[in-house]
C-alpha atoms as an extended CHARMM CRD file, in Angstrom:
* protein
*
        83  EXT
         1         1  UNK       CA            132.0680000000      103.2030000000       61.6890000000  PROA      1               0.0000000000
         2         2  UNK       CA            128.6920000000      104.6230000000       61.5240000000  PROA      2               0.0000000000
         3         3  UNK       CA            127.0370000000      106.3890000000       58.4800000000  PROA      3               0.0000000000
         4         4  UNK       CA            124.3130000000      107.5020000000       60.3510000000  PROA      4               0.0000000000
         5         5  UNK       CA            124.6700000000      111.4690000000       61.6160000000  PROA      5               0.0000000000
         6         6  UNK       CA            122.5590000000      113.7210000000       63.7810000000  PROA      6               0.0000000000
         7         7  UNK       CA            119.3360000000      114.9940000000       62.9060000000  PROA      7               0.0000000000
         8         8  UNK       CA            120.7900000000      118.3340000000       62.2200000000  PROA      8               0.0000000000
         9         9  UNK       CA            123.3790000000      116.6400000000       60.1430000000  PROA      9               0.0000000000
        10        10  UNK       CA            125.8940000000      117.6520000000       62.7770000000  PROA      10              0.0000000000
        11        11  UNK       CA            128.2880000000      114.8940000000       63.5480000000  PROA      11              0.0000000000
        12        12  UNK       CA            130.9600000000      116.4500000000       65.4550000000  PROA      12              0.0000000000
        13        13  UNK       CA            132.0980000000      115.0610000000       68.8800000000  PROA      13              0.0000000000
        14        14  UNK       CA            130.6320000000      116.9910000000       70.9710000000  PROA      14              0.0000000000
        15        15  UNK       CA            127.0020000000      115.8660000000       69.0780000000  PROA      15              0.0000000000
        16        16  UNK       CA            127.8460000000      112.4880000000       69.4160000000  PROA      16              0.0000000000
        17        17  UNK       CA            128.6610000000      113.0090000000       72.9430000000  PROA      17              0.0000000000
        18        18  UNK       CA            125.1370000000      114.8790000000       73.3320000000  PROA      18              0.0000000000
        19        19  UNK       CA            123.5670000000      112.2050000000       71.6400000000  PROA      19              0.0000000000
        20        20  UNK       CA            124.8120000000      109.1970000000       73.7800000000  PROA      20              0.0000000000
        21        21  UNK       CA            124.2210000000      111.2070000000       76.6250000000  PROA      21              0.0000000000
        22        22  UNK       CA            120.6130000000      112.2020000000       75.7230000000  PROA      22              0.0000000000
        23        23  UNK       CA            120.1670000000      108.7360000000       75.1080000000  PROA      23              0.0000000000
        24        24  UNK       CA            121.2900000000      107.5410000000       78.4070000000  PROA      24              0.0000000000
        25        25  UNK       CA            119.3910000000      110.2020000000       80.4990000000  PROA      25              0.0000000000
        26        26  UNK       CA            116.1820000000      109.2790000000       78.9270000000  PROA      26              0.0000000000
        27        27  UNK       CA            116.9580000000      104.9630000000       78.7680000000  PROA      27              0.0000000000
        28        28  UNK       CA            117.8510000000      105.3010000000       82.6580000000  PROA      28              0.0000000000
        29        29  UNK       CA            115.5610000000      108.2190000000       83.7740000000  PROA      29              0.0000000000
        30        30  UNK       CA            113.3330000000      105.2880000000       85.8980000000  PROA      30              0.0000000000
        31        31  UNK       CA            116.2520000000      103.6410000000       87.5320000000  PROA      31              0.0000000000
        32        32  UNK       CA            119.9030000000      101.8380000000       86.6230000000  PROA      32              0.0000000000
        33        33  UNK       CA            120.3520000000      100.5860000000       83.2260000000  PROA      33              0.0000000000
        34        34  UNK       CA            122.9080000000       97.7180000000       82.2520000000  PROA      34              0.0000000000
        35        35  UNK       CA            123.9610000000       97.6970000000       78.2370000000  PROA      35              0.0000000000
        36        36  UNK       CA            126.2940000000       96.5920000000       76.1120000000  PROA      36              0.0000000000
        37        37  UNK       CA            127.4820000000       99.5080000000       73.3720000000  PROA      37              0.0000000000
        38        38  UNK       CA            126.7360000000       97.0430000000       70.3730000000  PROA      38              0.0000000000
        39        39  UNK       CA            122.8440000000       96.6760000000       71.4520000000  PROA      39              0.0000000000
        40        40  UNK       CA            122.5750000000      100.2560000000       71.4890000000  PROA      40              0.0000000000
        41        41  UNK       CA            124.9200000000      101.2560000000       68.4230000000  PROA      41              0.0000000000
        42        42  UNK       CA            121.4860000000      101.1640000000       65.9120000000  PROA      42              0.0000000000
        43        43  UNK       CA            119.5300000000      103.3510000000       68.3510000000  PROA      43              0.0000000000
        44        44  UNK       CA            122.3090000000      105.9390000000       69.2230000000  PROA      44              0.0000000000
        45        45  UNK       CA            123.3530000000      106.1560000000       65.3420000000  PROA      45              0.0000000000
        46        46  UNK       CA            127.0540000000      105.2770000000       66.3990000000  PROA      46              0.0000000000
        47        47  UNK       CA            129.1010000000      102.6500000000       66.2560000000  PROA      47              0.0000000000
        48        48  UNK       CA            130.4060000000      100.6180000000       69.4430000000  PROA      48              0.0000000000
        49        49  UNK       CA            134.1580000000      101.4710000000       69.5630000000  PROA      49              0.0000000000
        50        50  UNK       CA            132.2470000000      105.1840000000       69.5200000000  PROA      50              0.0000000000
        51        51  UNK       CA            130.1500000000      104.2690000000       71.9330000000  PROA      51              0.0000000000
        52        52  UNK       CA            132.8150000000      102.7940000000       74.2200000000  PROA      52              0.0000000000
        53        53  UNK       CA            135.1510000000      105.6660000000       73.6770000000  PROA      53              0.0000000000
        54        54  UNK       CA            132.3090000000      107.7840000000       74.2380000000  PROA      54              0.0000000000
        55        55  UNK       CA            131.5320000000      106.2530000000       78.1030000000  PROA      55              0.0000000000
        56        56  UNK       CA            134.3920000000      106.6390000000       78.9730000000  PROA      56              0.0000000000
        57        57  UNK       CA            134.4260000000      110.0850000000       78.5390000000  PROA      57              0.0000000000
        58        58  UNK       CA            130.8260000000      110.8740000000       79.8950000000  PROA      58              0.0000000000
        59        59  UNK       CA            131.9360000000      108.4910000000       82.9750000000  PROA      59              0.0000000000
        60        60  UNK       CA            134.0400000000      111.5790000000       84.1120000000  PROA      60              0.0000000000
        61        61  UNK       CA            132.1880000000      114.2670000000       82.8110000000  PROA      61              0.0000000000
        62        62  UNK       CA            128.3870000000      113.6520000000       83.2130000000  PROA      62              0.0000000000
        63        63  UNK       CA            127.1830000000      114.9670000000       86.0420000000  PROA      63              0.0000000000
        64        64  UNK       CA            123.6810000000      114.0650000000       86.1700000000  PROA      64              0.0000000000
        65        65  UNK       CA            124.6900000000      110.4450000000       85.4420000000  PROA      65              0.0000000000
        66        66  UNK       CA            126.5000000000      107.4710000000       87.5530000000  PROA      66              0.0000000000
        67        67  UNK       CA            128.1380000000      106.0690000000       84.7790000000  PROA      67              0.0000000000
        68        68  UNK       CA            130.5330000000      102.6100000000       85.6790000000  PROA      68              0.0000000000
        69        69  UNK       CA            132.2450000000       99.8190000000       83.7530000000  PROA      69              0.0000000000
        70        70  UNK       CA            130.3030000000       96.9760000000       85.4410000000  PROA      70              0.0000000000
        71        71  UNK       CA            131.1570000000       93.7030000000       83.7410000000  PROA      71              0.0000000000
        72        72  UNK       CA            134.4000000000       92.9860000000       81.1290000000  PROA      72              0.0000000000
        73        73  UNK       CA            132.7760000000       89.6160000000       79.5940000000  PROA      73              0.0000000000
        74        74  UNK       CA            132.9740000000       89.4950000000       75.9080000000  PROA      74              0.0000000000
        75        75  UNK       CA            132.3990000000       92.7460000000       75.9240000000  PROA      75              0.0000000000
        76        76  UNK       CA            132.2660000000       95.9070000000       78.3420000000  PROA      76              0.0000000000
        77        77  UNK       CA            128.3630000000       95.7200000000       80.0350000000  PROA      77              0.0000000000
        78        78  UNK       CA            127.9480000000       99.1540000000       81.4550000000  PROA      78              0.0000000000
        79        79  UNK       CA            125.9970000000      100.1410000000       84.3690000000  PROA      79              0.0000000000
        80        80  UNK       CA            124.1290000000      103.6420000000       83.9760000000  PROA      80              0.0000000000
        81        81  UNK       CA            121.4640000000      105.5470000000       86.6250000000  PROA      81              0.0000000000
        82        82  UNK       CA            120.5510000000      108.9400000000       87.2530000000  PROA      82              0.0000000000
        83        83  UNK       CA            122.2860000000      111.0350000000       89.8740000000  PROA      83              0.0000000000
């Protein structure tokens, strides 16, 4: 699990949730984005079980983002782009 917490210090779910989804508006703000939680885990200060629990979640919720699980190999890849 991650040590690292917001800026703020805040690391409820609903932060982490913000965070990730911050993240991913900005990454895919050009155009689609493919990723794999555990490249991103460093950047996004969470780990990537969070990260994974965390997508699935915004898949349903986000509504400025396409969010989909695109590949199962190894690991989930996700595909991300802007609605």
């Amino acid at each position: 699990m991650s040590t690292t917490t917001a800026a703020n210090g805040d690391d409820r779910p609903a932060s982490k949730e913000r965070r990730l989804k911050d993240y991913l508006e900005r990454k895919a703000r050009d155009g689609e984005l493919y990723f794999k939680s555990k490249f991103i885990a460093d950047e996004v200060g969470l780990s990537p079980k969070e990260i994974g629990a965390l997508m699935v979640k915004l898949s349903d919720s986000a509504t400025t983002l396409e969010i989909e699980k695109w590949s199962y190999t190894s690991a989930t890849t996700w595909r991300v782009e802007p609605n």
